[in-house]
CSV table of N, CA and C and ligand atoms in Angstrom, one decimal:
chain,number,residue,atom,x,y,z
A,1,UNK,N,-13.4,-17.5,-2.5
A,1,UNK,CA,-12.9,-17.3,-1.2
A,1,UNK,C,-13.6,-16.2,-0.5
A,2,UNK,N,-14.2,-16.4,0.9
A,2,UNK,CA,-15.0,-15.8,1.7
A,2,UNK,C,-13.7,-14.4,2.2
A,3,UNK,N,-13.7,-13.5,1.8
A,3,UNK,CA,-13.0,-12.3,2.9
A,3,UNK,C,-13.3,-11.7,3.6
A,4,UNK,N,-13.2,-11.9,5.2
A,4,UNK,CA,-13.6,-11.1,6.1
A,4,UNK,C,-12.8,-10.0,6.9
A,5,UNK,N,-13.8,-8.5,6.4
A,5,UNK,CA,-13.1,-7.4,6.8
A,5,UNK,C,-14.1,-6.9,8.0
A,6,UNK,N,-13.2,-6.4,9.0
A,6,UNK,CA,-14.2,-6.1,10.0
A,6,UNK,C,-13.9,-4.3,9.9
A,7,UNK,N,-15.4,-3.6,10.5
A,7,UNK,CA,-15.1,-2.1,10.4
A,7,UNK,C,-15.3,-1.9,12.3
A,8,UNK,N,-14.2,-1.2,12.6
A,8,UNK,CA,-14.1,-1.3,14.1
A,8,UNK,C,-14.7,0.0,14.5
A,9,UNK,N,-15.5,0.1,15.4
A,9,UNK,CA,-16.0,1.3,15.9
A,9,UNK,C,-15.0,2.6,16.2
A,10,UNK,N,-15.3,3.2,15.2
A,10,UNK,CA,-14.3,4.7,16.0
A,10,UNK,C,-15.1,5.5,17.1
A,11,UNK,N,-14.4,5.8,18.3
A,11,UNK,CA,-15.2,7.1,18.9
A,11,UNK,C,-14.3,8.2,18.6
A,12,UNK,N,-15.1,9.0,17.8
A,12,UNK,CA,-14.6,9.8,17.3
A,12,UNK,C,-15.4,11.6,18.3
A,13,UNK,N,-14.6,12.2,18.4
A,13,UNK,CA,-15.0,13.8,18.8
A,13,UNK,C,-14.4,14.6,18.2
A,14,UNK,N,-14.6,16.0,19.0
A,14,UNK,CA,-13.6,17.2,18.6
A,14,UNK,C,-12.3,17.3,18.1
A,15,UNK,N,-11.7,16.2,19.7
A,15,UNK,CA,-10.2,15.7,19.7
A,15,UNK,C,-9.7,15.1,18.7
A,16,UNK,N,-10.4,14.4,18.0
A,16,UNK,CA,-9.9,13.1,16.7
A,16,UNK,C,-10.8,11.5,16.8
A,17,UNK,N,-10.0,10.7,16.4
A,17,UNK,CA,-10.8,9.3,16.6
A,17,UNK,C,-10.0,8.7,17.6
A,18,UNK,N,-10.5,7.7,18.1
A,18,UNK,CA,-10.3,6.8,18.5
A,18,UNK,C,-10.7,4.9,18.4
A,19,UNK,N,-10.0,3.9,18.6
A,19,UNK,CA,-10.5,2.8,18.0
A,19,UNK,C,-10.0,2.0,19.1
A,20,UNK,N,-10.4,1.1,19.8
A,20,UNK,CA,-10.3,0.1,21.0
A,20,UNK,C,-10.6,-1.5,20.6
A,21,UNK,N,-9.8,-2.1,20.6
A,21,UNK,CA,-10.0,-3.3,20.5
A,21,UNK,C,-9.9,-4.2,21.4
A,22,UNK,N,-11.1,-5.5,21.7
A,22,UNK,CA,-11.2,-5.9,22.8
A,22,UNK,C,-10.9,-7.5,22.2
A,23,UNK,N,-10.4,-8.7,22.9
A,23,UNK,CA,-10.6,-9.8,22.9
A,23,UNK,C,-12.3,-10.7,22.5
A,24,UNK,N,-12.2,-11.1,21.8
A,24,UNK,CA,-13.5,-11.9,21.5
A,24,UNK,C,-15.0,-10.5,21.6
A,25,UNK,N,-14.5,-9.5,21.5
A,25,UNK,CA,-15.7,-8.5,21.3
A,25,UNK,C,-15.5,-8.4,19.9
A,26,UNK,N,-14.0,-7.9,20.0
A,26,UNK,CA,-14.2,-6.7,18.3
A,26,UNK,C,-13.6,-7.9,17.4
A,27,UNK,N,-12.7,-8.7,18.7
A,27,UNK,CA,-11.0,-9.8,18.0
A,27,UNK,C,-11.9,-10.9,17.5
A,28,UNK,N,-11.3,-12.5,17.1
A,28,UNK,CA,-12.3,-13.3,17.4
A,28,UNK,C,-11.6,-14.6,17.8
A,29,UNK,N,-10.6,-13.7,18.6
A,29,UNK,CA,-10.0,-15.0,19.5
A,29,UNK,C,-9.0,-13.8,20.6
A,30,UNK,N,-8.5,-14.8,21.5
A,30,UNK,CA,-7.5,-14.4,22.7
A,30,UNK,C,-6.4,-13.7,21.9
A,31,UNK,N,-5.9,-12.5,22.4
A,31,UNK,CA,-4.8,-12.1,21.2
A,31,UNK,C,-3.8,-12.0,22.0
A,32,UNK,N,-2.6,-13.0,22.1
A,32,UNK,CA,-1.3,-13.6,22.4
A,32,UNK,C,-0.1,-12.6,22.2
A,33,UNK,N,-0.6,-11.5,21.1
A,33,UNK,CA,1.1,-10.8,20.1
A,33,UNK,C,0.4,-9.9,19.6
A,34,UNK,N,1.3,-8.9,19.4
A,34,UNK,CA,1.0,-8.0,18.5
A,34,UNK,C,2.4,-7.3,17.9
A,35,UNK,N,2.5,-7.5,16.7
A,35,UNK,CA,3.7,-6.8,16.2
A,35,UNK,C,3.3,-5.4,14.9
A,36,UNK,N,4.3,-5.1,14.5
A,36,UNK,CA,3.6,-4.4,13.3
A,36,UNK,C,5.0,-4.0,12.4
A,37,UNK,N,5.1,-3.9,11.3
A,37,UNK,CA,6.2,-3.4,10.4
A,37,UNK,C,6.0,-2.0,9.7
A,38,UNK,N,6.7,-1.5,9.9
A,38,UNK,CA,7.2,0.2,9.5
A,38,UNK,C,8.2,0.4,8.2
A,39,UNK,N,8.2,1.1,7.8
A,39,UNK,CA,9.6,1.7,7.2
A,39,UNK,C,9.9,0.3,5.8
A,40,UNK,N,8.6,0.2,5.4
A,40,UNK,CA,8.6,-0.8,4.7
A,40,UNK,C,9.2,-0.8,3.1
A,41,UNK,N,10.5,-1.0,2.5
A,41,UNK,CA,10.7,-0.5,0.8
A,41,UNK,C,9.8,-0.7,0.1
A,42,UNK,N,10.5,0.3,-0.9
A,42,UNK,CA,9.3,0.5,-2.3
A,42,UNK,C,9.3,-1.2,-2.9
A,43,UNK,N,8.3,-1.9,-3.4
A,43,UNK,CA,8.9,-2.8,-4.3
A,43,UNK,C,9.1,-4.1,-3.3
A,44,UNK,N,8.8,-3.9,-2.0
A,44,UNK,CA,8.8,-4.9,-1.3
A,44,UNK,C,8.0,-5.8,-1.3
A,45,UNK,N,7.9,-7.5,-1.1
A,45,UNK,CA,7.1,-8.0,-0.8
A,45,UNK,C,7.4,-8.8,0.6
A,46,UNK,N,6.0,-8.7,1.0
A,46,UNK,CA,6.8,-9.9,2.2
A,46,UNK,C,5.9,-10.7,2.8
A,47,UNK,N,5.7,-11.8,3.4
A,47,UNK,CA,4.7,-12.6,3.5
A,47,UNK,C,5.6,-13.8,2.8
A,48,UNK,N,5.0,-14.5,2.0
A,48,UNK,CA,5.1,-15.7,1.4
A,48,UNK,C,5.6,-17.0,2.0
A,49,UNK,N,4.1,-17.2,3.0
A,49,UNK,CA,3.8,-18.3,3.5
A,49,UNK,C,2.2,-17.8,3.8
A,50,UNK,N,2.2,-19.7,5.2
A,50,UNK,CA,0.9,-19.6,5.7
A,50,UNK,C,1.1,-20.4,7.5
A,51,UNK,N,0.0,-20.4,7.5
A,51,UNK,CA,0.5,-21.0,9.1
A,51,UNK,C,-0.8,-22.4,9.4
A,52,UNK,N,0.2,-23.1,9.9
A,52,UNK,CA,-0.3,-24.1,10.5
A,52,UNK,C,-1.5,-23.8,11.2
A,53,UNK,N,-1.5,-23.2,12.3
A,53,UNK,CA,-2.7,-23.2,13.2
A,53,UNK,C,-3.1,-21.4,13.5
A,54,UNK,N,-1.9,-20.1,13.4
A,54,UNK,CA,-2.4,-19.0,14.1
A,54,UNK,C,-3.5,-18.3,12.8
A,55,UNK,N,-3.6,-17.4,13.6
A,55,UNK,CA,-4.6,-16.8,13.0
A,55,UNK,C,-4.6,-15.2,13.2
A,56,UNK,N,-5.4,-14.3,12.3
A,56,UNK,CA,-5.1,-13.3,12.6
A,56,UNK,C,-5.3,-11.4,12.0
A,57,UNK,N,-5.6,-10.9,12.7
A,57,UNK,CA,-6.3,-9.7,12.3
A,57,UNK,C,-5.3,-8.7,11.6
A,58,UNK,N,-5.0,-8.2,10.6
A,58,UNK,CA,-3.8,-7.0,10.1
A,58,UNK,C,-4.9,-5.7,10.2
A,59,UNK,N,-4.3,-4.8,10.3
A,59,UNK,CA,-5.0,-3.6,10.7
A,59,UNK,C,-3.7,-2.2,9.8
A,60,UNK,N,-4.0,-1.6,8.8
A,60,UNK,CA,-2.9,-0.9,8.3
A,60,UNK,C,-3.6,0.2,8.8
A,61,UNK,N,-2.6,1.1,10.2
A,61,UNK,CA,-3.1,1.6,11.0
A,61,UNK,C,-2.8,3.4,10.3
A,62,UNK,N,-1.8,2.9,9.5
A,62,UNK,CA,-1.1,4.5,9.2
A,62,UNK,C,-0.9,4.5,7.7
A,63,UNK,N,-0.9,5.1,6.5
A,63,UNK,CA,-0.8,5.1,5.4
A,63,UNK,C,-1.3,3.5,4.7
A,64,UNK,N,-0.7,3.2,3.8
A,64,UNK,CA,-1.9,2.1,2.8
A,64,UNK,C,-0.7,0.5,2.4
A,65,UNK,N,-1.7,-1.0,2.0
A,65,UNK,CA,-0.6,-1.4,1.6
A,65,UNK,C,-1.9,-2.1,0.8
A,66,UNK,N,-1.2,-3.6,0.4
A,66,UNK,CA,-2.3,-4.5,-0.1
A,66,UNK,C,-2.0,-5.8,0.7
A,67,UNK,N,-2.7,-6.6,0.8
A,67,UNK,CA,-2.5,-7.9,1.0
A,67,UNK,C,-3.6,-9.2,-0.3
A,68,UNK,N,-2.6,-10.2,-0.4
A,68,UNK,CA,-2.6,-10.9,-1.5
A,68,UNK,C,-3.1,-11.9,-0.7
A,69,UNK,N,-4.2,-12.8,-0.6
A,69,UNK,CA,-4.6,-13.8,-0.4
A,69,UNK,C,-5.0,-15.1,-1.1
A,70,UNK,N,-4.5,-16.2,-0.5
A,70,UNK,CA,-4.2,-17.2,-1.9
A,70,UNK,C,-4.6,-18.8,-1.0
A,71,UNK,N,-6.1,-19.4,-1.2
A,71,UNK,CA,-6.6,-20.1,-0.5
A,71,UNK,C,-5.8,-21.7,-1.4
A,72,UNK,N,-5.2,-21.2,-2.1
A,72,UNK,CA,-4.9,-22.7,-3.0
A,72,UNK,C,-5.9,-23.0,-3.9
A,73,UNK,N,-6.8,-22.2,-4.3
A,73,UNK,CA,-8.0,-22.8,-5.5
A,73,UNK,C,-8.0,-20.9,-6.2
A,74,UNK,N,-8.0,-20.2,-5.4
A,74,UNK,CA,-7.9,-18.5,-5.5
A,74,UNK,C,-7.2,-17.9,-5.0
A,75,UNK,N,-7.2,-16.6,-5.6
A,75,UNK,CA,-6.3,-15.5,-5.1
A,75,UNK,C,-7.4,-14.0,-4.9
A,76,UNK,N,-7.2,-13.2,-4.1
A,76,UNK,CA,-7.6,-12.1,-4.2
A,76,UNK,C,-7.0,-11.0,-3.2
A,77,UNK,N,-7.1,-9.7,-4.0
A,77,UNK,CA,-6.1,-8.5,-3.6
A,77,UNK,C,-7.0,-7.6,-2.4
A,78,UNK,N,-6.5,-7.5,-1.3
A,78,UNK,CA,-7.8,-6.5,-0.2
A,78,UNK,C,-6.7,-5.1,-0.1
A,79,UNK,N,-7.0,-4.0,-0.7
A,79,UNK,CA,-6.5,-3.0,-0.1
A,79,UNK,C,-6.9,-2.8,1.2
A,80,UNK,N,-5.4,-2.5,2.4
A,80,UNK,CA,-5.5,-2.0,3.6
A,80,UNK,C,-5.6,-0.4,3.7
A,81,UNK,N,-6.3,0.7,3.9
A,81,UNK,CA,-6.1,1.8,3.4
A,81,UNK,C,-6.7,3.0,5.1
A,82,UNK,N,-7.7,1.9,5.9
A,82,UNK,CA,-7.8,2.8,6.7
A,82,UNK,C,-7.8,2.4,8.2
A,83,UNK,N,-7.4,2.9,9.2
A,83,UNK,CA,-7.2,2.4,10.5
A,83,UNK,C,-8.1,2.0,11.2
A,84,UNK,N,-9.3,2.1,10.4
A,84,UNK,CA,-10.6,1.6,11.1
A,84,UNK,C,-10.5,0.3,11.3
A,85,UNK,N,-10.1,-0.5,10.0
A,85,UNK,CA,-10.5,-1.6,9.1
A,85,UNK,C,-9.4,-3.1,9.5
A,86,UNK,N,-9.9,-3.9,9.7
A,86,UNK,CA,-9.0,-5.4,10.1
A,86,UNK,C,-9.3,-6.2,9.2
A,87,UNK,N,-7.9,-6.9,8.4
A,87,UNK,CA,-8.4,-8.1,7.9
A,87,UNK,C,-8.1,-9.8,8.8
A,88,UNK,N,-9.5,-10.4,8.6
A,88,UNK,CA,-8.9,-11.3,9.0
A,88,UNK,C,-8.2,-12.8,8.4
A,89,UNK,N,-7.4,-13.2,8.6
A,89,UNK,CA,-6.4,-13.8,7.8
A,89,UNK,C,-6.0,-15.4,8.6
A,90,UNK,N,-6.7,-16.4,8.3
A,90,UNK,CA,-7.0,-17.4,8.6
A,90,UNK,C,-5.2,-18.3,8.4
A,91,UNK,N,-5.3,-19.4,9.4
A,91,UNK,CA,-4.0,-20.4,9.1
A,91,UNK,C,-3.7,-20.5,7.4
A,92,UNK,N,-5.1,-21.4,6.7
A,92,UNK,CA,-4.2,-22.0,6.4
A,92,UNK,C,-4.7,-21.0,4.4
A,93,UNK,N,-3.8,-19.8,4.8
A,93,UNK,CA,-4.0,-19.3,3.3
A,93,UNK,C,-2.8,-18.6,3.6
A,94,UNK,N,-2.0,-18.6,2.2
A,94,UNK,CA,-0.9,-17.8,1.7
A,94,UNK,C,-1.1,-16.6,1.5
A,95,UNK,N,-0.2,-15.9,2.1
A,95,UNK,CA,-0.1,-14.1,2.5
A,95,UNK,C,1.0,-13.6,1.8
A,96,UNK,N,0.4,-12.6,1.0
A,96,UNK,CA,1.6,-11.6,0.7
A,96,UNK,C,1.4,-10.2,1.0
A,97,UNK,N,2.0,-9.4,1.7
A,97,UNK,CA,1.7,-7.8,1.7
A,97,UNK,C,2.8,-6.9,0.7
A,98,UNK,N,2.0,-6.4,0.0
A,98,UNK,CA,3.4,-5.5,-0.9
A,98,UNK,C,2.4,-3.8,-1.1
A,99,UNK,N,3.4,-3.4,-2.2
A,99,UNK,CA,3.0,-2.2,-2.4
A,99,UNK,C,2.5,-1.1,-1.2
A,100,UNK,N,3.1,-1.1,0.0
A,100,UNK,CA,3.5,-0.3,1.0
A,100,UNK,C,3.8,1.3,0.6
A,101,UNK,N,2.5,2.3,1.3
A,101,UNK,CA,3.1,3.3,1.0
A,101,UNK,C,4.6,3.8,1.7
A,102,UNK,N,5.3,4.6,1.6
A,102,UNK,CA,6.6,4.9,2.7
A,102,UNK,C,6.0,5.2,3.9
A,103,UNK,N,4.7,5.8,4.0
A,103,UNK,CA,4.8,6.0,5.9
A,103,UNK,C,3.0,5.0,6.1
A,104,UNK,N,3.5,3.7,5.6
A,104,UNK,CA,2.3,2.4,5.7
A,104,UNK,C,3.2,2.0,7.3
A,105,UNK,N,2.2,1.7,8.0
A,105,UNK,CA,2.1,1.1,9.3
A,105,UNK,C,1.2,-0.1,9.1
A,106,UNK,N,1.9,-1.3,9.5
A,106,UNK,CA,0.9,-2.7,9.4
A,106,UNK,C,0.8,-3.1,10.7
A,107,UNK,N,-0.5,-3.0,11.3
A,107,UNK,CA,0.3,-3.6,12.7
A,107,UNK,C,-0.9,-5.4,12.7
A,108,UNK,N,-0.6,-6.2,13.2
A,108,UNK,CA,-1.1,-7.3,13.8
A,108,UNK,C,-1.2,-7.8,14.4
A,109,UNK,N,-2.7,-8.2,14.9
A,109,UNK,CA,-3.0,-9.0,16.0
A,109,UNK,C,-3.0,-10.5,16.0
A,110,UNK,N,-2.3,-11.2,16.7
A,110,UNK,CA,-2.3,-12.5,16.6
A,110,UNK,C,-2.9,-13.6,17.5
A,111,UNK,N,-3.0,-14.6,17.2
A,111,UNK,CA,-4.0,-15.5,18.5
A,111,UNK,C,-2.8,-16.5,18.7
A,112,UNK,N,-1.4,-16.5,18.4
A,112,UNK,CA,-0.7,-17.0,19.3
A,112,UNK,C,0.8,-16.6,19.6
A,113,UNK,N,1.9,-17.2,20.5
A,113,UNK,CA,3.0,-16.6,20.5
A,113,UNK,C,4.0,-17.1,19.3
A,114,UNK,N,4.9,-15.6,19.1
A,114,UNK,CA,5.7,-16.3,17.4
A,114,UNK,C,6.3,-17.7,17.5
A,115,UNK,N,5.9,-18.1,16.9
A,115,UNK,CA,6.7,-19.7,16.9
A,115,UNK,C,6.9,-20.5,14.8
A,116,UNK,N,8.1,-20.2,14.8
A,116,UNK,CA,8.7,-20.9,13.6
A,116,UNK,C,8.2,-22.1,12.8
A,117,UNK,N,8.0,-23.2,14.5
A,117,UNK,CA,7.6,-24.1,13.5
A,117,UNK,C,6.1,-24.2,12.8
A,118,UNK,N,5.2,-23.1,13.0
A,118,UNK,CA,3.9,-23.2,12.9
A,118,UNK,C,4.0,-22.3,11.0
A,119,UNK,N,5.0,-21.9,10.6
A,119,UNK,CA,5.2,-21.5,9.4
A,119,UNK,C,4.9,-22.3,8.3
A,120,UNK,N,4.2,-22.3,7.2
A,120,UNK,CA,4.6,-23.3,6.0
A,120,UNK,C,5.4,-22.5,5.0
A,121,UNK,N,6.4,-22.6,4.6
A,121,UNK,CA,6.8,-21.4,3.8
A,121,UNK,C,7.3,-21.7,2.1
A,122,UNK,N,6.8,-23.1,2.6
A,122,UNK,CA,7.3,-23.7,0.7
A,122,UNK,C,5.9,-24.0,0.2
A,123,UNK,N,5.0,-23.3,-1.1
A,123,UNK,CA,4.1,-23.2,-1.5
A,123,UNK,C,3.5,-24.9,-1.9
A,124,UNK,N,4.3,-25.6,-2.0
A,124,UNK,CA,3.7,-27.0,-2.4
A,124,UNK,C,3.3,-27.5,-1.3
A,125,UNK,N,4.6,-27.4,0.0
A,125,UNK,CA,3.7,-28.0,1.1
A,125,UNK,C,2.3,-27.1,1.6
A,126,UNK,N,2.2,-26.3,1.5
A,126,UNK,CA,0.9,-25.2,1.8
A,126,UNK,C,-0.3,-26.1,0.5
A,127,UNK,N,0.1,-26.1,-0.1
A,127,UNK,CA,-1.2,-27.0,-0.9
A,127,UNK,C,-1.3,-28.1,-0.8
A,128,UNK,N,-0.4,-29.0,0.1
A,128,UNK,CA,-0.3,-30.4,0.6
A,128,UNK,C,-1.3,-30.3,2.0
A,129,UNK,N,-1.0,-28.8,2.8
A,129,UNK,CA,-1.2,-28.8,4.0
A,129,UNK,C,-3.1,-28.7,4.0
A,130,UNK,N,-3.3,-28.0,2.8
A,130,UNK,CA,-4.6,-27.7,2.4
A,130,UNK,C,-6.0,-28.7,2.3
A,131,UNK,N,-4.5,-29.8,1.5
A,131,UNK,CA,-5.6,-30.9,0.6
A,131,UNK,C,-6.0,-31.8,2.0
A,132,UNK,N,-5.0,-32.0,2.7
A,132,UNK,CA,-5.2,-32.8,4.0
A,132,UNK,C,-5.7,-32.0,5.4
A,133,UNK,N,-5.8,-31.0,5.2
A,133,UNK,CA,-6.3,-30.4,6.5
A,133,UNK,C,-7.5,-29.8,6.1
A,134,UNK,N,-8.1,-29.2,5.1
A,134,UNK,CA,-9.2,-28.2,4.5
A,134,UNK,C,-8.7,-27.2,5.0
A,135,UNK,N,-9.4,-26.1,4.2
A,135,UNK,CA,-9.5,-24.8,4.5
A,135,UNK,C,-10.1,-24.5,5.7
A,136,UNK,N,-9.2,-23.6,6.7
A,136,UNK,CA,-10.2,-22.9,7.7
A,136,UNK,C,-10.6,-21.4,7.6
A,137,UNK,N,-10.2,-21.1,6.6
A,137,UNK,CA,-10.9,-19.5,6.4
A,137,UNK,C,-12.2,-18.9,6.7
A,138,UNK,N,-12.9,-19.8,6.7
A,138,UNK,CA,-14.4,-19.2,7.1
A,138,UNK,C,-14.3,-20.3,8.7
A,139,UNK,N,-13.9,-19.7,9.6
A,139,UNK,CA,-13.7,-20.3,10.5
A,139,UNK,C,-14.8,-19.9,11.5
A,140,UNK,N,-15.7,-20.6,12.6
A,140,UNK,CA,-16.9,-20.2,13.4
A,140,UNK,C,-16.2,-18.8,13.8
A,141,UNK,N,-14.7,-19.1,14.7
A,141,UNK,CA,-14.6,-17.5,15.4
A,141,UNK,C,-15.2,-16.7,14.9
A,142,UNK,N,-14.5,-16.4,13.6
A,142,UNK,CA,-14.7,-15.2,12.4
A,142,UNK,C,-16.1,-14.6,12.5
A,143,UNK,N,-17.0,-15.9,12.2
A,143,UNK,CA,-18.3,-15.7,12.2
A,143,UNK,C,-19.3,-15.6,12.9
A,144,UNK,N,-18.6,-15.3,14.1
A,144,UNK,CA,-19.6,-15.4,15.2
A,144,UNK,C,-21.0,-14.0,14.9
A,145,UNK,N,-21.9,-14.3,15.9
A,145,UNK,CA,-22.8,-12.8,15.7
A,145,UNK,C,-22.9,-12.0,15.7
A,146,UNK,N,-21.8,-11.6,17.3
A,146,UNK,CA,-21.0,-10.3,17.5
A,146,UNK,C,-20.7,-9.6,16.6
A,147,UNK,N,-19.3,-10.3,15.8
A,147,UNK,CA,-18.7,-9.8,15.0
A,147,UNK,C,-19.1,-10.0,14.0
A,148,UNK,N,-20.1,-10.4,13.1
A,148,UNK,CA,-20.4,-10.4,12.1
A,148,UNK,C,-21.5,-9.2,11.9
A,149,UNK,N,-21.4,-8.4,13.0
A,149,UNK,CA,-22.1,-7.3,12.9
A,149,UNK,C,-21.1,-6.1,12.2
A,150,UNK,N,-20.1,-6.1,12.1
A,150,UNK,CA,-18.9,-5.6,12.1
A,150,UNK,C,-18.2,-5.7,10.3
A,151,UNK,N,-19.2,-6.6,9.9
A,151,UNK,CA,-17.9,-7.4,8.9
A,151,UNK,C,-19.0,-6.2,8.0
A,152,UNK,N,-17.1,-6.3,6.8
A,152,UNK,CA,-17.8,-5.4,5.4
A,152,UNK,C,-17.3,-6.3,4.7
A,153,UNK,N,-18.6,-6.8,3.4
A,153,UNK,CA,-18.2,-7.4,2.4
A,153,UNK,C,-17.2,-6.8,1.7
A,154,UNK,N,-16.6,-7.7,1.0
A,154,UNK,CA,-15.4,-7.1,-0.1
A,154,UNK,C,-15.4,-8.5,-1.1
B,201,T46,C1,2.5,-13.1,8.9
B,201,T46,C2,2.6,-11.8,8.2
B,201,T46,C3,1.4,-11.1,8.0
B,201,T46,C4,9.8,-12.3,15.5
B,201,T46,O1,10.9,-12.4,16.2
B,201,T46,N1,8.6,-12.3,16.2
B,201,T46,C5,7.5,-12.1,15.6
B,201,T46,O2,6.4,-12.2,16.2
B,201,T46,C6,7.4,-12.0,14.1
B,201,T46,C7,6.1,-11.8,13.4
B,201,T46,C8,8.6,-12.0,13.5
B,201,T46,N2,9.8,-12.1,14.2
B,201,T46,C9,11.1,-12.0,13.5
B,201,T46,C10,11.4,-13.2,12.5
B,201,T46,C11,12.1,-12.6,11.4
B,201,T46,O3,13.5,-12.6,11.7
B,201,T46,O4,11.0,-10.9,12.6
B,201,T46,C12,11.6,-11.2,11.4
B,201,T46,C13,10.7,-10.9,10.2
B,201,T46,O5,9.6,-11.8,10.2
B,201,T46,P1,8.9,-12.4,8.9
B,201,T46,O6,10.0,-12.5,7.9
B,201,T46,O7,8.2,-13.7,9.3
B,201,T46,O8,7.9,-11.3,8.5
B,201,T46,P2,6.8,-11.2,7.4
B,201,T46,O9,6.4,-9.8,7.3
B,201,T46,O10,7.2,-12.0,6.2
B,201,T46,O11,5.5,-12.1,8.0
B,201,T46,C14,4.9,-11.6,9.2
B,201,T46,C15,4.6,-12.7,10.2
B,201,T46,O12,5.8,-13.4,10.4
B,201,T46,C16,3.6,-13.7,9.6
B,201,T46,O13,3.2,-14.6,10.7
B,201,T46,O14,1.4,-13.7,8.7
B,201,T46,O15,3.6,-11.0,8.8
């Protein structure tokens, strides 16, 4: 399974850093939402699903977490650790984020508005949804030239 981590330009000075994210420059689609989770328990997991069609960048902006990626043939673990760093996180693969430090900030960019029924949240249909739809993980957006100037292997 291909993982794409993007490293976002900081402008950084005297003052501190700074990081700007733009639509289809830094993003690799229109970004619809943005939410993020805080104050996350020890021992928590959360995720466990995938989505029909959205798509989407996690950015752990403040302290550290992991995210679990699970294409239906693989799995692999990406530590989230610095605010530079986006992962991007395709429809149709199973997500879990755990191991949150106490002051982990996750925030996310999404390419559409929240909508329920775009959830798969029972792991069998997620590998039904797989076998009949293919994988879009390595999706063109992802890969465009722009941003593939940006990406760090992992
Ligand atoms: C995903 C991972 C990375 C809303 O009302 N609007 C929203 O935009 C979102 C994301 C959630 N909610 C409500 C729905 C639930 O009552 O917030 C509550 C917690 O959401 P959920 O249990 O879906 O959260 P996670 O952390 O399991 O998953 C979230 C996203 O839902 C999901 O799309 O990929 O983060």
């Amino acid at each position: 399974m291909k993982v794409v981590k993007y490293v976002f330009q900081a402008h950084g000075d005297d003052r501190g850093q700074l990081v700007a994210l733009e639509e289809f420059r830094d993003i690799p689609f229109r970004i619809k939402r943005v939410y993020y989770m805080y104050e996350t328990g020890e021992n928590v997991v959360r995720g466990h699903h995938a989505h029909k069609s959205l798509k989407q960048i996690l950015i752990c902006i403040h302290g550290s977490c992991k995210i679990r990626l699970d294409n239906g043939r693989e799995k692999k673990v990406i530590p989230l650790e610095k605010p530079y760093e986006g992962l991007y996180v395709s429809n149709t693969v199973w997500r879990e984020m755990y191991d949150f430090s106490p002051d982990a900030v996750l925030m996310v960019l999404a390419s559409e508005l929240y909508d329920e029924s775009d959830y798969i949240r029972d792991y069998d249909q997620f590998l039904a949804f797989v076998r009949e739809h293919g994988e879009q993980e390595d999706s063109d957006d992802a890969e465009s030239p722009e941003l593939k100037k940006m990406q760090k292997s992992t």
